[in-house]
């Protein structure tokens, strides 16, 4: 129901300017001219809604998943880009220039005023550039913080340029009613950006955390624990994640998303299982106890709290163990009566983290490059392994929680669906799309 409500709300917000423009009316034009205006209006309203979709608003993301919200953000951004690129070409054959005797109000004539067109041209060039930089961020291999700053500034600039172009060059945007609508919508979009970059950091500054320990788990995996400094801590559910900022002021762009591997029942301290794979994570070993940290969260719906299934199946690959470990710890600390099984895959034996804590009961380890002395499962987490671990009844009745490489989750999800597991009993989160 929440997903349906959010979809309806999005459609209403995006199409409202189009509906109001039609209501404002004006002399009729040919179909291709009205289509051109309509695509331009939709493109602008969709660009403004992108600010809301990327704003980490829990009202939107929690319950359907921040990964779903961000994927929708990506799809709608590309849709808006297509509409914007088509917009000017559909005006072909429309009279342009100054006044015509038959069109004293110039409502049927395209403007050639460069001051009104220049902002549209600039936005027309910036929008595909912004989209391409986002799609190719990994291939271009520049820092996440740099990309995030450029993406935010670029989006803000595009919104301002489109506002000017719509009001001063648009047939409908120049109408007083529509001018106020566009100003209001742009204000909300900019306000969401200011919320993320100013308001949230201000709130974080009043709730600092301190690093209590940094422990090496495996050659490239670390356990980082923080505790609240002068406040009660974070109200979260096992399996959720936060944006973590360590050693920088709260207004810094240097924050990264990490799943919480500790359990709420364990107390106010929060732990993270972090693998060395990026600029920040490679410096984990340098973090000292007492270093200030800031948390933005919690986010995510990878949680089994309040679910009624008789069992919980956890399938993890590598560092994907982190949120599932939080779930397992919470179930053990609260004496949860539900049955639980864990499949944990790694490449080599030295990558297995928390091996003693996990134990051996209902825990299946699988290695793709096992040593000769290995007596556990070998290969990858595939359909055959899943069939060996879970029974027919468990496939149909349990809830399955997946976290790991995209390939592993694709295989596991497809096989679970094939075995009759309802989709609402398969929980996963994905943050890599292109």
Short mmCIF file of C-alpha atoms in Angstrom, two decimals:
data_model
loop_
_atom_site.label_atom_id
_atom_site.label_comp_id
_atom_site.label_asym_id
_atom_site.label_seq_id
_atom_site.Cartn_x
_atom_site.Cartn_y
_atom_site.Cartn_z
CA UNK A 1 0.00 0.00 0.00
CA UNK A 2 2.83 2.40 0.82
CA UNK A 3 4.48 1.73 -2.54
CA UNK A 4 1.20 2.40 -4.34
CA UNK A 5 0.64 5.61 -2.38
CA UNK A 6 4.15 6.88 -3.17
CA UNK A 7 3.75 6.10 -6.88
CA UNK A 8 0.44 7.98 -6.98
CA UNK A 9 1.96 10.91 -5.07
CA UNK A 10 4.88 11.03 -7.52
CA UNK A 11 2.59 10.98 -10.56
CA UNK A 12 0.43 13.76 -9.10
CA UNK A 13 3.45 15.95 -8.35
CA UNK A 14 5.02 15.41 -11.79
CA UNK A 15 1.85 15.92 -13.81
CA UNK A 16 0.43 18.82 -11.76
CA UNK A 17 2.22 21.53 -13.82
CA UNK A 18 1.07 19.83 -17.03
CA UNK A 19 -2.55 19.73 -15.86
CA UNK A 20 -2.47 23.33 -14.66
CA UNK A 21 -0.89 24.45 -17.94
CA UNK A 22 -3.72 22.81 -19.87
CA UNK A 23 -6.20 24.50 -17.56
CA UNK A 24 -4.58 27.91 -18.09
CA UNK A 25 -5.17 27.30 -21.77
CA UNK A 26 -4.47 29.52 -24.74
CA UNK A 27 -5.01 29.55 -28.50
CA UNK A 28 -4.81 26.00 -29.92
CA UNK A 29 -1.64 24.93 -31.68
CA UNK A 30 -0.64 21.97 -33.78
CA UNK A 31 -0.16 18.66 -31.99
CA UNK A 32 3.64 18.55 -32.32
CA UNK A 33 3.91 22.01 -30.75
CA UNK A 34 1.76 21.04 -27.76
CA UNK A 35 3.72 17.79 -27.44
CA UNK A 36 6.97 19.76 -27.38
CA UNK A 37 5.66 22.00 -24.59
CA UNK A 38 4.27 19.01 -22.70
CA UNK A 39 7.57 17.12 -22.78
CA UNK A 40 9.42 20.23 -21.62
CA UNK A 41 7.01 20.69 -18.72
CA UNK A 42 7.27 17.04 -17.71
CA UNK A 43 11.06 17.08 -17.96
CA UNK A 44 11.32 20.11 -15.66
CA UNK A 45 8.91 18.73 -13.05
CA UNK A 46 10.71 15.36 -13.10
CA UNK A 47 14.08 17.08 -12.62
CA UNK A 48 12.68 18.89 -9.58
CA UNK A 49 11.31 15.63 -8.14
CA UNK A 50 14.79 14.11 -8.46
CA UNK A 51 15.84 16.30 -5.55
CA UNK A 52 13.21 14.68 -3.33
CA UNK A 53 14.05 11.14 -4.46
CA UNK A 54 17.73 11.60 -3.63
CA UNK A 55 17.18 13.37 -0.32
CA UNK A 56 17.32 10.37 2.05
CA UNK A 57 13.87 11.13 3.38
CA UNK A 58 12.88 8.23 5.62
CA UNK A 59 9.19 8.84 5.00
CA UNK A 60 9.84 7.88 1.39
CA UNK A 61 12.65 5.34 1.56
CA UNK A 62 11.95 3.34 4.73
CA UNK A 63 9.38 0.69 4.04
CA UNK A 64 10.24 0.31 0.36
CA UNK A 65 14.01 0.51 0.67
CA UNK A 66 16.45 3.30 -0.11
CA UNK A 67 17.90 1.16 -2.90
CA UNK A 68 14.48 1.06 -4.60
CA UNK A 69 14.14 4.82 -4.18
CA UNK A 70 17.55 5.45 -5.71
CA UNK A 71 16.90 3.05 -8.58
CA UNK A 72 13.67 4.91 -9.30
CA UNK A 73 15.68 8.15 -9.12
CA UNK A 74 18.02 6.83 -11.82
CA UNK A 75 15.24 5.62 -14.12
CA UNK A 76 13.27 8.86 -13.84
CA UNK A 77 16.40 10.94 -14.43
CA UNK A 78 16.99 9.16 -17.73
CA UNK A 79 13.34 9.50 -18.68
CA UNK A 80 13.50 13.25 -17.98
CA UNK A 81 16.68 13.45 -20.07
CA UNK A 82 14.93 11.86 -23.07
CA UNK A 83 11.97 14.25 -22.74
CA UNK A 84 14.30 17.24 -22.48
CA UNK A 85 16.35 16.22 -25.51
CA UNK A 86 13.23 15.76 -27.65
CA UNK A 87 11.60 18.98 -26.45
CA UNK A 88 13.24 21.58 -28.78
CA UNK A 89 13.21 19.41 -31.92
CA UNK A 90 9.44 18.97 -31.83
CA UNK A 91 8.96 22.71 -32.37
CA UNK A 92 10.07 22.41 -36.00
CA UNK A 93 7.87 24.45 -38.31
CA UNK A 94 6.70 26.76 -35.51
CA UNK A 95 6.99 30.49 -36.42
CA UNK A 96 9.73 32.30 -34.48
CA UNK A 97 10.85 35.85 -34.00
CA UNK A 98 8.83 38.99 -33.31
CA UNK A 99 5.12 39.74 -33.35
CA UNK A 100 2.80 38.50 -36.06
CA UNK A 101 -0.41 40.36 -37.00
CA UNK A 102 -2.37 37.20 -36.32
CA UNK A 103 -0.56 36.57 -33.00
CA UNK A 104 -0.30 39.87 -31.07
CA UNK A 105 0.34 38.11 -27.77
CA UNK A 106 3.07 35.86 -29.33
CA UNK A 107 1.43 32.79 -27.80
CA UNK A 108 1.78 30.89 -31.07
CA UNK A 109 5.28 32.12 -31.86
CA UNK A 110 8.59 30.90 -30.49
CA UNK A 111 10.81 33.54 -28.96
CA UNK A 112 14.26 34.24 -30.38
CA UNK A 113 15.25 36.35 -27.39
CA UNK A 114 18.69 34.95 -26.53
CA UNK A 115 18.43 35.95 -22.86
CA UNK A 116 15.43 33.63 -22.54
CA UNK A 117 16.87 30.85 -24.69
CA UNK A 118 20.43 30.86 -23.29
CA UNK A 119 19.46 29.38 -19.94
CA UNK A 120 17.54 26.61 -21.70
CA UNK A 121 20.52 25.90 -23.96
CA UNK A 122 22.85 25.77 -20.95
CA UNK A 123 20.53 23.37 -19.12
CA UNK A 124 20.19 21.32 -22.33
CA UNK A 125 23.97 20.81 -22.35
CA UNK A 126 24.38 20.29 -18.60
CA UNK A 127 21.62 17.72 -18.09
CA UNK A 128 23.11 14.93 -20.28
CA UNK A 129 26.57 15.73 -18.89
CA UNK A 130 25.28 15.23 -15.35
CA UNK A 131 23.59 11.96 -16.27
CA UNK A 132 26.63 10.59 -18.09
CA UNK A 133 28.95 11.46 -15.21
CA UNK A 134 26.64 9.62 -12.81
CA UNK A 135 26.37 6.54 -15.05
CA UNK A 136 30.12 6.43 -15.67
CA UNK A 137 31.28 7.36 -12.17
CA UNK A 138 32.85 3.96 -11.49
CA UNK A 139 34.57 3.78 -14.87
CA UNK A 140 35.88 7.34 -14.52
CA UNK A 141 37.29 6.36 -11.12
CA UNK A 142 37.04 9.66 -9.30
CA UNK A 143 36.29 10.04 -5.61
CA UNK A 144 32.74 9.59 -4.38
CA UNK A 145 32.95 12.84 -2.42
CA UNK A 146 34.01 14.76 -5.56
CA UNK A 147 31.21 13.24 -7.61
CA UNK A 148 28.61 13.92 -4.93
CA UNK A 149 29.58 17.59 -4.66
CA UNK A 150 29.61 18.08 -8.45
CA UNK A 151 26.31 16.22 -8.79
CA UNK A 152 24.60 18.41 -6.20
CA UNK A 153 25.95 21.68 -7.62
CA UNK A 154 25.15 20.60 -11.16
CA UNK A 155 21.58 19.62 -10.28
CA UNK A 156 21.01 22.93 -8.49
CA UNK A 157 22.35 24.90 -11.45
CA UNK A 158 20.15 22.98 -13.89
CA UNK A 159 17.06 23.66 -11.76
CA UNK A 160 17.75 27.41 -11.66
CA UNK A 161 18.46 27.55 -15.40
CA UNK A 162 15.28 25.64 -16.23
CA UNK A 163 13.23 27.89 -13.97
CA UNK A 164 14.41 30.98 -15.82
CA UNK A 165 13.94 29.36 -19.23
CA UNK A 166 10.45 28.07 -18.38
CA UNK A 167 9.19 31.37 -17.04
CA UNK A 168 10.71 33.65 -19.67
CA UNK A 169 10.66 31.47 -22.80
CA UNK A 170 7.77 29.13 -22.12
CA UNK A 171 4.27 29.74 -23.42
CA UNK A 172 2.67 28.38 -20.26
CA UNK A 173 5.40 29.16 -17.73
CA UNK A 174 4.96 32.89 -18.31
CA UNK A 175 1.39 32.72 -17.03
CA UNK A 176 1.27 34.17 -13.47
CA UNK A 177 -0.31 31.02 -12.02
CA UNK A 178 2.33 28.79 -13.57
CA UNK A 179 5.15 31.11 -12.59
CA UNK A 180 4.16 30.74 -8.94
CA UNK A 181 3.77 26.96 -9.31
CA UNK A 182 7.27 26.64 -10.75
CA UNK A 183 8.72 28.92 -8.08
CA UNK A 184 7.08 26.83 -5.35
CA UNK A 185 8.24 23.51 -6.80
CA UNK A 186 11.78 24.79 -7.32
CA UNK A 187 11.76 26.09 -3.75
CA UNK A 188 10.80 22.67 -2.42
CA UNK A 189 13.52 21.02 -4.52
CA UNK A 190 16.20 23.44 -3.34
CA UNK A 191 14.89 23.08 0.22
CA UNK A 192 15.41 19.31 0.08
CA UNK A 193 18.99 19.89 -1.04
CA UNK A 194 19.59 22.33 1.81
CA UNK A 195 18.09 19.81 4.22
CA UNK A 196 20.65 17.18 3.25
CA UNK A 197 23.65 19.49 3.10
CA UNK A 198 22.85 21.94 5.95
CA UNK A 199 20.04 20.87 8.28
CA UNK A 200 21.07 17.22 8.68
CA UNK A 201 24.73 18.14 9.40
CA UNK A 202 23.55 20.69 11.97
CA UNK A 203 21.53 17.99 13.73
CA UNK A 204 24.48 15.62 13.54
CA UNK A 205 26.77 18.19 15.14
CA UNK A 206 24.57 18.09 18.25
CA UNK A 207 24.81 14.27 18.37
CA UNK A 208 28.47 13.27 17.94
CA UNK A 209 29.87 9.76 18.35
CA UNK A 210 33.32 8.54 19.37
CA UNK A 211 35.30 5.61 18.01
CA UNK A 212 35.91 3.08 20.78
CA UNK A 213 37.75 0.36 18.87
CA UNK A 214 39.12 -0.62 15.48
CA UNK A 215 39.77 -4.36 15.24
CA UNK A 216 41.18 -6.25 12.26
CA UNK A 217 38.96 -9.23 11.44
CA UNK A 218 40.71 -10.57 8.33
CA UNK A 219 43.57 -9.24 6.17
CA UNK A 220 41.21 -6.65 4.56
CA UNK A 221 38.18 -6.49 6.86
CA UNK A 222 37.77 -4.44 10.02
CA UNK A 223 35.34 -4.05 12.89
CA UNK A 224 34.79 -0.39 13.77
CA UNK A 225 32.78 0.40 16.91
CA UNK A 226 31.44 3.81 17.93
CA UNK A 227 29.55 5.00 20.99
CA UNK A 228 27.28 8.01 21.52
CA UNK A 229 28.97 11.06 23.01
CA UNK A 230 26.52 12.86 25.31
CA UNK A 231 23.28 11.43 23.94
CA UNK A 232 21.26 8.21 24.07
CA UNK A 233 22.34 6.85 20.72
CA UNK A 234 20.48 5.61 17.66
CA UNK A 235 17.09 3.95 17.48
CA UNK A 236 17.56 1.34 14.77
CA UNK A 237 16.56 -2.16 13.72
CA UNK A 238 18.95 -5.04 13.11
CA UNK A 239 19.88 -5.11 9.42
CA UNK A 240 19.69 -1.37 8.77
CA UNK A 241 22.55 0.92 7.69
CA UNK A 242 23.78 4.48 8.18
CA UNK A 243 26.02 7.00 6.46
CA UNK A 244 29.19 7.10 8.54
CA UNK A 245 31.52 10.10 8.77
CA UNK A 246 34.71 9.48 10.76
CA UNK A 247 37.22 12.21 11.62
CA UNK A 248 35.58 15.02 9.63
CA UNK A 249 33.16 17.80 10.45
CA UNK A 250 29.48 16.99 9.82
CA UNK A 251 29.34 19.32 6.78
CA UNK A 252 32.03 17.28 5.02
CA UNK A 253 31.19 15.20 1.96
CA UNK A 254 33.33 12.40 3.37
CA UNK A 255 30.62 10.05 4.52
CA UNK A 256 29.92 6.53 3.31
CA UNK A 257 27.07 4.02 3.76
CA UNK A 258 27.80 1.02 5.98
CA UNK A 259 25.53 -1.68 7.34
CA UNK A 260 25.30 -2.02 11.10
CA UNK A 261 26.55 -5.43 12.26
CA UNK A 262 25.73 -4.95 15.94
CA UNK A 263 22.38 -5.68 17.59
CA UNK A 264 20.10 -3.04 19.15
CA UNK A 265 19.72 -5.29 22.20
CA UNK A 266 23.49 -5.14 22.85
CA UNK A 267 23.38 -1.51 23.96
CA UNK A 268 24.07 1.95 22.54
CA UNK A 269 27.42 1.10 20.92
CA UNK A 270 27.21 0.44 17.17
CA UNK A 271 29.61 -1.71 15.17
CA UNK A 272 30.38 -1.87 11.46
CA UNK A 273 32.07 -4.58 9.41
CA UNK A 274 34.08 -2.69 6.79
CA UNK A 275 36.12 -4.04 3.89
CA UNK A 276 39.04 -2.21 2.30
CA UNK A 277 37.74 -1.39 -1.18
CA UNK A 278 37.85 2.42 -1.52
CA UNK A 279 39.67 5.61 -0.58
CA UNK A 280 38.20 5.83 2.91
CA UNK A 281 38.11 2.13 3.72
CA UNK A 282 41.82 1.73 2.97
CA UNK A 283 42.56 4.16 5.81
CA UNK A 284 40.52 2.28 8.46
CA UNK A 285 43.67 1.02 10.15
CA UNK A 286 44.73 4.62 10.83
CA UNK A 287 41.62 5.54 12.84
CA UNK A 288 42.38 6.10 16.52
CA UNK A 289 40.13 5.44 19.48
CA UNK A 290 38.41 8.67 20.52
CA UNK A 291 38.08 10.00 16.96
CA UNK A 292 34.83 11.90 16.46
CA UNK A 293 32.24 10.36 14.16
CA UNK A 294 28.80 11.30 12.86
CA UNK A 295 25.95 9.03 11.80
CA UNK A 296 23.07 9.75 9.43
CA UNK A 297 20.37 7.11 9.68
CA UNK A 298 19.09 4.55 10.14
CA UNK A 299 17.98 3.56 6.64
CA UNK A 300 16.94 0.37 4.93
CA UNK A 301 14.30 -2.32 5.29
CA UNK A 302 16.55 -5.37 5.44
CA UNK A 303 15.05 -6.34 8.78
CA UNK A 304 13.00 -9.25 10.10
CA UNK A 305 11.49 -7.44 13.08
CA UNK A 306 7.75 -8.05 13.49
CA UNK A 307 7.69 -10.69 10.75
CA UNK A 308 5.57 -13.79 11.40
CA UNK A 309 7.48 -16.43 9.42
CA UNK A 310 8.61 -19.45 11.50
CA UNK A 311 12.20 -19.24 10.27
CA UNK A 312 14.83 -16.84 8.96
CA UNK A 313 17.25 -17.80 6.18
CA UNK A 314 20.35 -15.64 5.85
CA UNK A 315 22.47 -15.82 2.68
CA UNK A 316 25.62 -13.67 2.71
CA UNK A 317 28.56 -13.17 0.40
CA UNK A 318 31.73 -11.55 1.73
CA UNK A 319 31.18 -8.27 3.54
CA UNK A 320 27.46 -8.77 2.89
CA UNK A 321 27.53 -10.64 6.19
CA UNK A 322 27.39 -7.29 8.06
CA UNK A 323 23.62 -6.61 8.18
CA UNK A 324 22.84 -10.33 8.48
CA UNK A 325 25.21 -10.61 11.43
CA UNK A 326 23.24 -7.82 13.11
CA UNK A 327 20.04 -9.81 12.56
CA UNK A 328 21.63 -13.02 13.88
CA UNK A 329 23.02 -11.25 16.96
CA UNK A 330 19.66 -9.63 17.72
CA UNK A 331 17.85 -12.98 17.44
CA UNK A 332 20.34 -14.63 19.78
CA UNK A 333 20.30 -11.82 22.35
CA UNK A 334 16.50 -11.69 22.48
CA UNK A 335 16.07 -15.49 22.53
CA UNK A 336 14.05 -15.31 19.33
CA UNK A 337 12.13 -18.57 18.97
CA UNK A 338 12.32 -18.59 15.17
CA UNK A 339 14.66 -21.04 13.51
CA UNK A 340 17.60 -19.57 11.62
CA UNK A 341 20.11 -20.82 9.06
CA UNK A 342 23.06 -18.96 7.56
CA UNK A 343 24.94 -19.56 4.31
CA UNK A 344 28.16 -17.52 4.26
CA UNK A 345 30.31 -17.49 1.12
CA UNK A 346 33.90 -16.30 0.68
CA UNK A 347 36.76 -16.79 -1.74
CA UNK A 348 39.42 -18.08 0.69
CA UNK A 349 39.43 -19.26 4.29
CA UNK A 350 41.26 -16.16 5.55
CA UNK A 351 38.28 -14.00 4.52
CA UNK A 352 35.88 -15.68 6.96
CA UNK A 353 35.01 -13.12 9.64
CA UNK A 354 33.53 -13.77 13.10
CA UNK A 355 34.02 -17.50 12.59
CA UNK A 356 34.02 -18.42 16.27
CA UNK A 357 31.02 -16.22 17.06
CA UNK A 358 29.00 -17.65 14.21
CA UNK A 359 29.63 -21.18 15.46
CA UNK A 360 28.83 -24.30 13.49
CA UNK A 361 25.17 -25.01 14.23
CA UNK A 362 22.98 -24.08 11.25
CA UNK A 363 25.89 -22.16 9.68
CA UNK A 364 27.15 -23.28 6.27
CA UNK A 365 30.46 -21.90 5.02
CA UNK A 366 31.31 -22.10 1.32
CA UNK A 367 34.68 -21.26 -0.27
CA UNK A 368 35.36 -20.79 -3.97
CA UNK A 369 39.11 -21.36 -3.47
CA UNK A 370 39.33 -23.77 -0.53
CA UNK A 371 42.57 -25.19 0.94
CA UNK A 372 43.25 -28.90 0.72
CA UNK A 373 42.28 -29.33 4.37
CA UNK A 374 38.83 -27.77 3.87
CA UNK A 375 35.89 -30.06 4.62
CA UNK A 376 33.02 -27.64 4.07
CA UNK A 377 31.09 -26.59 0.99
CA UNK A 378 33.07 -25.51 -2.07
CA UNK A 379 32.34 -23.42 -5.13
CA UNK A 380 29.78 -20.63 -5.09
CA UNK A 381 26.41 -19.96 -3.51
CA UNK A 382 24.28 -21.49 -6.23
CA UNK A 383 20.98 -23.29 -6.71
CA UNK A 384 22.42 -26.69 -5.80
CA UNK A 385 23.85 -25.46 -2.51
CA UNK A 386 20.65 -23.67 -1.57
CA UNK A 387 18.69 -26.87 -2.27
CA UNK A 388 21.01 -28.85 0.00
CA UNK A 389 20.59 -26.41 2.89
CA UNK A 390 16.86 -25.67 2.81
CA UNK A 391 13.87 -27.97 2.72
CA UNK A 392 10.74 -27.67 0.61
CA UNK A 393 8.80 -26.43 3.62
CA UNK A 394 11.42 -23.83 4.45
CA UNK A 395 11.34 -22.50 0.88
CA UNK A 396 7.61 -21.89 1.13
CA UNK A 397 7.35 -20.65 4.74
CA UNK A 398 10.58 -18.90 5.77
CA UNK A 399 11.75 -15.37 5.09
CA UNK A 400 15.01 -15.16 3.12
CA UNK A 401 17.44 -12.26 3.64
CA UNK A 402 20.18 -11.79 1.04
CA UNK A 403 23.21 -9.52 0.98
CA UNK A 404 26.33 -9.83 -1.12
CA UNK A 405 27.63 -9.48 -4.69
CA UNK A 406 24.96 -8.76 -7.31
CA UNK A 407 25.66 -12.01 -9.15
CA UNK A 408 25.14 -14.07 -6.03
CA UNK A 409 21.86 -12.33 -5.22
CA UNK A 410 20.61 -12.74 -8.80
CA UNK A 411 21.21 -16.50 -8.63
CA UNK A 412 19.69 -16.84 -5.17
CA UNK A 413 16.62 -14.72 -5.89
CA UNK A 414 15.87 -16.48 -9.19
CA UNK A 415 16.17 -19.89 -7.59
CA UNK A 416 14.03 -18.98 -4.58
CA UNK A 417 11.27 -17.76 -6.88
CA UNK A 418 11.61 -20.98 -8.88
CA UNK A 419 11.25 -23.02 -5.69
CA UNK A 420 8.04 -21.22 -4.78
CA UNK A 421 9.23 -18.65 -2.25
CA UNK A 422 6.86 -15.65 -2.43
CA UNK A 423 8.61 -12.43 -3.45
CA UNK A 424 7.48 -10.67 -0.27
CA UNK A 425 9.52 -13.22 1.69
CA UNK A 426 12.75 -12.37 -0.14
CA UNK A 427 14.54 -9.33 1.30
CA UNK A 428 17.56 -7.77 -0.38
CA UNK A 429 19.12 -4.38 -1.01
CA UNK A 430 21.17 -3.34 -4.05
CA UNK A 431 23.18 -0.15 -4.49
CA UNK A 432 25.07 -0.91 -7.71
CA UNK A 433 23.00 -0.58 -10.89
CA UNK A 434 25.05 0.32 -13.98
#
